[in-house]
Short mmCIF file of C-alpha atoms in Angstrom, two decimals:
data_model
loop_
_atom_site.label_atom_id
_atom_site.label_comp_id
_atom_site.label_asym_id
_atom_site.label_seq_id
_atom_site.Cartn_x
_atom_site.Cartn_y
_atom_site.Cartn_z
CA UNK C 7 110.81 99.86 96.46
CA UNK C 8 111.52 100.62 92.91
CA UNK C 9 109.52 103.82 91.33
CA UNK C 10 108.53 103.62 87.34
CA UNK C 11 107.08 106.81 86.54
CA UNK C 12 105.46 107.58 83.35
CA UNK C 13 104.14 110.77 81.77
CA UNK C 14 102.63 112.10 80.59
CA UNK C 15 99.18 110.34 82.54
CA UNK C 16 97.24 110.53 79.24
CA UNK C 17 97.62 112.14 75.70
CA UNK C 18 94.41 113.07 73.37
CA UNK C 19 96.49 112.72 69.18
CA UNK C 20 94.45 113.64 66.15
CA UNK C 21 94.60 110.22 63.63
CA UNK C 22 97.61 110.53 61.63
CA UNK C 23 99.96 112.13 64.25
CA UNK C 24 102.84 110.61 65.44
CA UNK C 25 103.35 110.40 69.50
CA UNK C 26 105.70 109.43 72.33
CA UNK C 27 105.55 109.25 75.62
CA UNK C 28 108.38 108.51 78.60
CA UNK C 29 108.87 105.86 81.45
CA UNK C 30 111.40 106.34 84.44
CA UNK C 31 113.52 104.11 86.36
CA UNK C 32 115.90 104.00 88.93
CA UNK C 33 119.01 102.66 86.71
CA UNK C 34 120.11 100.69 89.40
CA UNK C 35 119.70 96.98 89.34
CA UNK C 36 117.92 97.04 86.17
CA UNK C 37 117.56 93.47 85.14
CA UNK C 38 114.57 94.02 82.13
CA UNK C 39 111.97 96.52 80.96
CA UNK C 40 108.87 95.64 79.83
CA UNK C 41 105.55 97.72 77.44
CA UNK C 42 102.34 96.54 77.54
CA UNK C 43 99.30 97.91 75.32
CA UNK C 44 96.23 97.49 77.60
CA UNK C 45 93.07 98.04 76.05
CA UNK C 46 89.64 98.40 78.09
CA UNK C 47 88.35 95.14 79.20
CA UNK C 48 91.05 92.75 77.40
CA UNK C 49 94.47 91.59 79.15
CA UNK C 50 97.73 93.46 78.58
CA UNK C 51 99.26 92.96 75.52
CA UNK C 52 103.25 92.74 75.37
CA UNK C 53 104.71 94.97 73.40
CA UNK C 54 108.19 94.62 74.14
CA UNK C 55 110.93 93.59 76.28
CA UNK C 56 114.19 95.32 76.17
CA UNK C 57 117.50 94.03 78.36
CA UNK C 58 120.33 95.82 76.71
CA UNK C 59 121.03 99.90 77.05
CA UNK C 60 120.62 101.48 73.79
CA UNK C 61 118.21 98.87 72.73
CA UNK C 62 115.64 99.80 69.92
CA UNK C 63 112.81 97.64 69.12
CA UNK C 64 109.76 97.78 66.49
CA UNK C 65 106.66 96.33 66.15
CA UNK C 66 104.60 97.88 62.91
CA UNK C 67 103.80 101.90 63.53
CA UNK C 68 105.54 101.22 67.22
CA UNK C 69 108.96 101.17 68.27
CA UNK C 70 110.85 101.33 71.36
CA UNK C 71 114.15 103.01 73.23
CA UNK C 72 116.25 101.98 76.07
CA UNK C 73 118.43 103.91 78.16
CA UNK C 74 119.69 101.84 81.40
CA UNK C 75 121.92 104.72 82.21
CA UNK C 76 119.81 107.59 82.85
CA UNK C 77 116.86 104.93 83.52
CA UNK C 78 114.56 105.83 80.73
CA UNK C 79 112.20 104.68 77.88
CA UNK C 80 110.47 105.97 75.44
CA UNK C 81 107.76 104.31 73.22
CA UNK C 82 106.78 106.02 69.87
CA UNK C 83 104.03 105.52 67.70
CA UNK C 84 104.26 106.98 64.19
CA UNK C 85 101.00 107.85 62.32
CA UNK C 86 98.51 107.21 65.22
CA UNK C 87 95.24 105.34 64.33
CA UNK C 88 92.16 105.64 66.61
CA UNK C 89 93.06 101.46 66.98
CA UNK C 90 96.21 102.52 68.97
CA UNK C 91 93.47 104.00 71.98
CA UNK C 92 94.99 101.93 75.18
CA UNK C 93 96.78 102.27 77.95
CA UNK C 94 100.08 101.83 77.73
CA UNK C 95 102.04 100.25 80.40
CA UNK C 96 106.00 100.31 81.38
CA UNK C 97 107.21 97.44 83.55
CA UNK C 98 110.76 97.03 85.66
CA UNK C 99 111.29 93.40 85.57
CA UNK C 100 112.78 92.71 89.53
CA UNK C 101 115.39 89.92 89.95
CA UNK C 102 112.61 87.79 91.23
CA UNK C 103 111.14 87.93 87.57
CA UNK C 104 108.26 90.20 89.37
CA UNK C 105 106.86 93.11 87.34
CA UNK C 106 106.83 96.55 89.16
CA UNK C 107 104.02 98.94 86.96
CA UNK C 108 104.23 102.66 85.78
CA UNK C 109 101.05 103.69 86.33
CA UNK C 110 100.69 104.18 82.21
CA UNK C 111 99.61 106.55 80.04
CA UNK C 112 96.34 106.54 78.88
CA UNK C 113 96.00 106.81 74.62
CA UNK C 114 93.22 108.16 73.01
CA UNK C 115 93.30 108.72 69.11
CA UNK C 116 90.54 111.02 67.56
CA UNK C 117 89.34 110.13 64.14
CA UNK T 19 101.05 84.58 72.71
CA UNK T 20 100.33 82.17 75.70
CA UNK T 21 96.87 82.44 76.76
CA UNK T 22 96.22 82.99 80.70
CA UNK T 23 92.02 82.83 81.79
CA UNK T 24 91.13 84.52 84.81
CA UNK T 25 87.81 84.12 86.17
CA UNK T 26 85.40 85.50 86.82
CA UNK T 27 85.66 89.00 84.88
CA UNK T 28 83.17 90.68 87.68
CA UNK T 29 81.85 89.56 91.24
CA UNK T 30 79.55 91.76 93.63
CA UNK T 31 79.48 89.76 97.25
CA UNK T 32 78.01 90.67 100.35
CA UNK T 33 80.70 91.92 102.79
CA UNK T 34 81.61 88.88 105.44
CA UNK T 35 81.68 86.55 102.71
CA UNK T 36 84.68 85.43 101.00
CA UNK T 37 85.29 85.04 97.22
CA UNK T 38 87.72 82.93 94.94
CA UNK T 39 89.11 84.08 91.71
CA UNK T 40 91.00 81.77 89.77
CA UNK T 41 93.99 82.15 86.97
CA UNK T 42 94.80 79.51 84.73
CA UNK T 43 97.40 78.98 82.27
CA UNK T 44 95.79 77.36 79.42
CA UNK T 45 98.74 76.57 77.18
CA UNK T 46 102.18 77.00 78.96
CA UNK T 47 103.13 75.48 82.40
CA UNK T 48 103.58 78.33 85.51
CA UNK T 49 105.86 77.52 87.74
CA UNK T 50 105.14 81.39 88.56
CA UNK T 51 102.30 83.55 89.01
CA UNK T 52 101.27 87.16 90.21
CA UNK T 53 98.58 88.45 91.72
CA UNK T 54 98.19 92.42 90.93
CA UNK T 55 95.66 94.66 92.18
CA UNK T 56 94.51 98.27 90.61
CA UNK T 57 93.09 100.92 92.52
CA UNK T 58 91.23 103.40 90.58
CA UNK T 59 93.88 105.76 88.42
CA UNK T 60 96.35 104.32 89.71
CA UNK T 61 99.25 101.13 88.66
CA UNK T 62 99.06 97.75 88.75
CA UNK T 63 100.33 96.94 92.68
CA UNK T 64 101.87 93.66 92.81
CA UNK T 65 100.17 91.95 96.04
CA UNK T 66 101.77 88.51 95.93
CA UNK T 67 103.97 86.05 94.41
CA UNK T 68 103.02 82.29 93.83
CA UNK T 69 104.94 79.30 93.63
CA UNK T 70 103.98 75.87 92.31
CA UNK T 71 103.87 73.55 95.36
CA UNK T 72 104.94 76.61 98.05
CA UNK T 73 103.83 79.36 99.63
CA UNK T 74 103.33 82.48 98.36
CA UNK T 75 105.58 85.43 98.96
CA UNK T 76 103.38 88.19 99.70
CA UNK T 77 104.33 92.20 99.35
CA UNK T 78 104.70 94.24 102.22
CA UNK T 79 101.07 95.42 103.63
CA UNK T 80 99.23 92.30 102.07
CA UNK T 81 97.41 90.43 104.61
CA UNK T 82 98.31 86.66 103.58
CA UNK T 83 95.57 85.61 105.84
CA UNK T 84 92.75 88.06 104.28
CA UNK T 85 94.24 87.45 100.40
CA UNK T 86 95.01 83.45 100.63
CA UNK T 87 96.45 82.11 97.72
CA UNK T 88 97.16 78.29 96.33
CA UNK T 89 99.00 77.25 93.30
CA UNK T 90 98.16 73.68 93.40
CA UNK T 91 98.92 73.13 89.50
CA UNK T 92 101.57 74.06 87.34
CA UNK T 93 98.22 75.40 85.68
CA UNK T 94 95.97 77.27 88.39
CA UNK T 95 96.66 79.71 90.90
CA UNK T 96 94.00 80.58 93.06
CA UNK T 97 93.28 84.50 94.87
CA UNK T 98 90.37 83.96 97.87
CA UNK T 99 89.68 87.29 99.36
CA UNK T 100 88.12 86.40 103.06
CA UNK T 101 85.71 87.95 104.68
CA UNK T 102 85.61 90.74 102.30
CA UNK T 103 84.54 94.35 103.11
CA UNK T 104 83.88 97.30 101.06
CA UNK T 105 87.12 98.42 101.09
CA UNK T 106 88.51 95.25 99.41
CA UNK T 107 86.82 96.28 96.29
CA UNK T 108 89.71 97.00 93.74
CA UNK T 109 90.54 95.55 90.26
CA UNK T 110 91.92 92.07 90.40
CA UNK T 111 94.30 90.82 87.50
CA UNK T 112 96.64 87.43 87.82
CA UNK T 113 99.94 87.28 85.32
CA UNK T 114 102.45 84.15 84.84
CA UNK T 115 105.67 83.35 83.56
CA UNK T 116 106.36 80.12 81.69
CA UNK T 117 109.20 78.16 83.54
CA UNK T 118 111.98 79.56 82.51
CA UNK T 119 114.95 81.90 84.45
CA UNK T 120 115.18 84.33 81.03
CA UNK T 121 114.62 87.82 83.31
CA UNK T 122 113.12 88.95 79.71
CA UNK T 123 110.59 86.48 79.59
CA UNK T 124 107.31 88.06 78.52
CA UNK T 125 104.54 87.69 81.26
CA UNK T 126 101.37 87.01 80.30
CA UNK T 127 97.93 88.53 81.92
CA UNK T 128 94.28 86.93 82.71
CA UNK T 129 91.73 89.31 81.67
CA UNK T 130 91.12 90.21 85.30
CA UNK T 131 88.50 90.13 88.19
CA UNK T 132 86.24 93.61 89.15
CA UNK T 133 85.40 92.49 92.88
CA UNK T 134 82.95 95.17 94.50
CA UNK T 135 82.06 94.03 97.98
CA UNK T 136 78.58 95.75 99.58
#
């Protein structure tokens, strides 16, 4: 059974501060890793999906790091706005394409 | 992105009674689909595996008898919870994969399916 941590659980950020926050895997077998951005009563949103150690992705204010060796992730978000409020999800992508979940960390940006 | 619809977004049933939720892919074909369940503060808990024109591979601890599943389509995959009880009241969300092997292919969610049973 593979274990995705993430931490911290949730995070309170004043608008205009910049934020990260960490997923865990067992480096082992790692085939893909996936972040969603799951907002309350819409479907997750990918984010990214990063195959390569040392990868570094960006999307806008977010970006991205992978570390397949010491089985970690980090997502950053520079300047938070109170839009960014979501839960965001890490995902180990299993060689039968399955996703196994973090159990996120939950975003909330204060105006 | 590819749009997946799950339906329907909440369902109260009497316990006994069974209930079908249904995830469609409206714009990409799923050979592939997942069926996820949520328990409050805590991940999404992969339940099942489906496969166009096969049976589903269920996780270890999932009833395939309570939780059936069908994938008929390369479009629909269906979740019917049977004879539902109280405790099978959980947060219900389907994903899919369009048909390709890429391990980095982006899955994409239905909206998913509150199911209280009382």
């Amino acid at each position: 059974i593979l274990n995705v941590e993430q931490s911290p659980q949730s995070l309170h950020v004043q608008e205009g501060d910049s934020t990260n926050f960490t997923c865990s895997f067992p480096s082992s077998n790692f085939y893909a890793l996936h972040w969603y951005r799951w907002e309350t009563a819409k479907s997750p949103e990918a984010l990214f999906v990063m195959t390569l150690n040392g990868d570094e992705k960006k999307k806008g204010r977010i970006s991205a790091t992978l570390n397949t060796k010491e089985g970690y992730s980090y997502l950053y978000i520079k300047g938070s706005q109170p839009e960014d409020s979501a839960t965001y999800l890490c995902a180990l992508s299993g060689s039968a394409r399955q996703l196994t979940f973090g159990s996120g960390t939950q975003l909330t940006v204060l105006p | 992105g590819a749009v997946v619809s799950q339906h329907p977004s909440r369902v109260i049933c009497k316990s006994g009674t069974s209930v079908k939720i249904e995830c469609r892919s409206l714009d990409f074909q799923a050979t592939t689909m997942f069926w996820y369940r949520q328990f409050p503060k805590q991940s999404l808990m992969l339940m099942a595996t489906s496969n166009e024109g096969s049976k589903a591979t269920y996780e270890q601890g999932v009833e395939k008898d309570k939780f059936l599943i069908n994938h008929a389509s390369l479009t629909l995959s269906t979740l019917t919870v049977t004879s539902a009880h109280p405790e099978d009241s959980s947060f219900y969300i389907c994903s899919a994969r369009a048909g390709t092997s890429r391990i980095e292919a982006e899955a994409f969610f239905g909206q998913g399916t509150r199911l209280t049973v009382v």
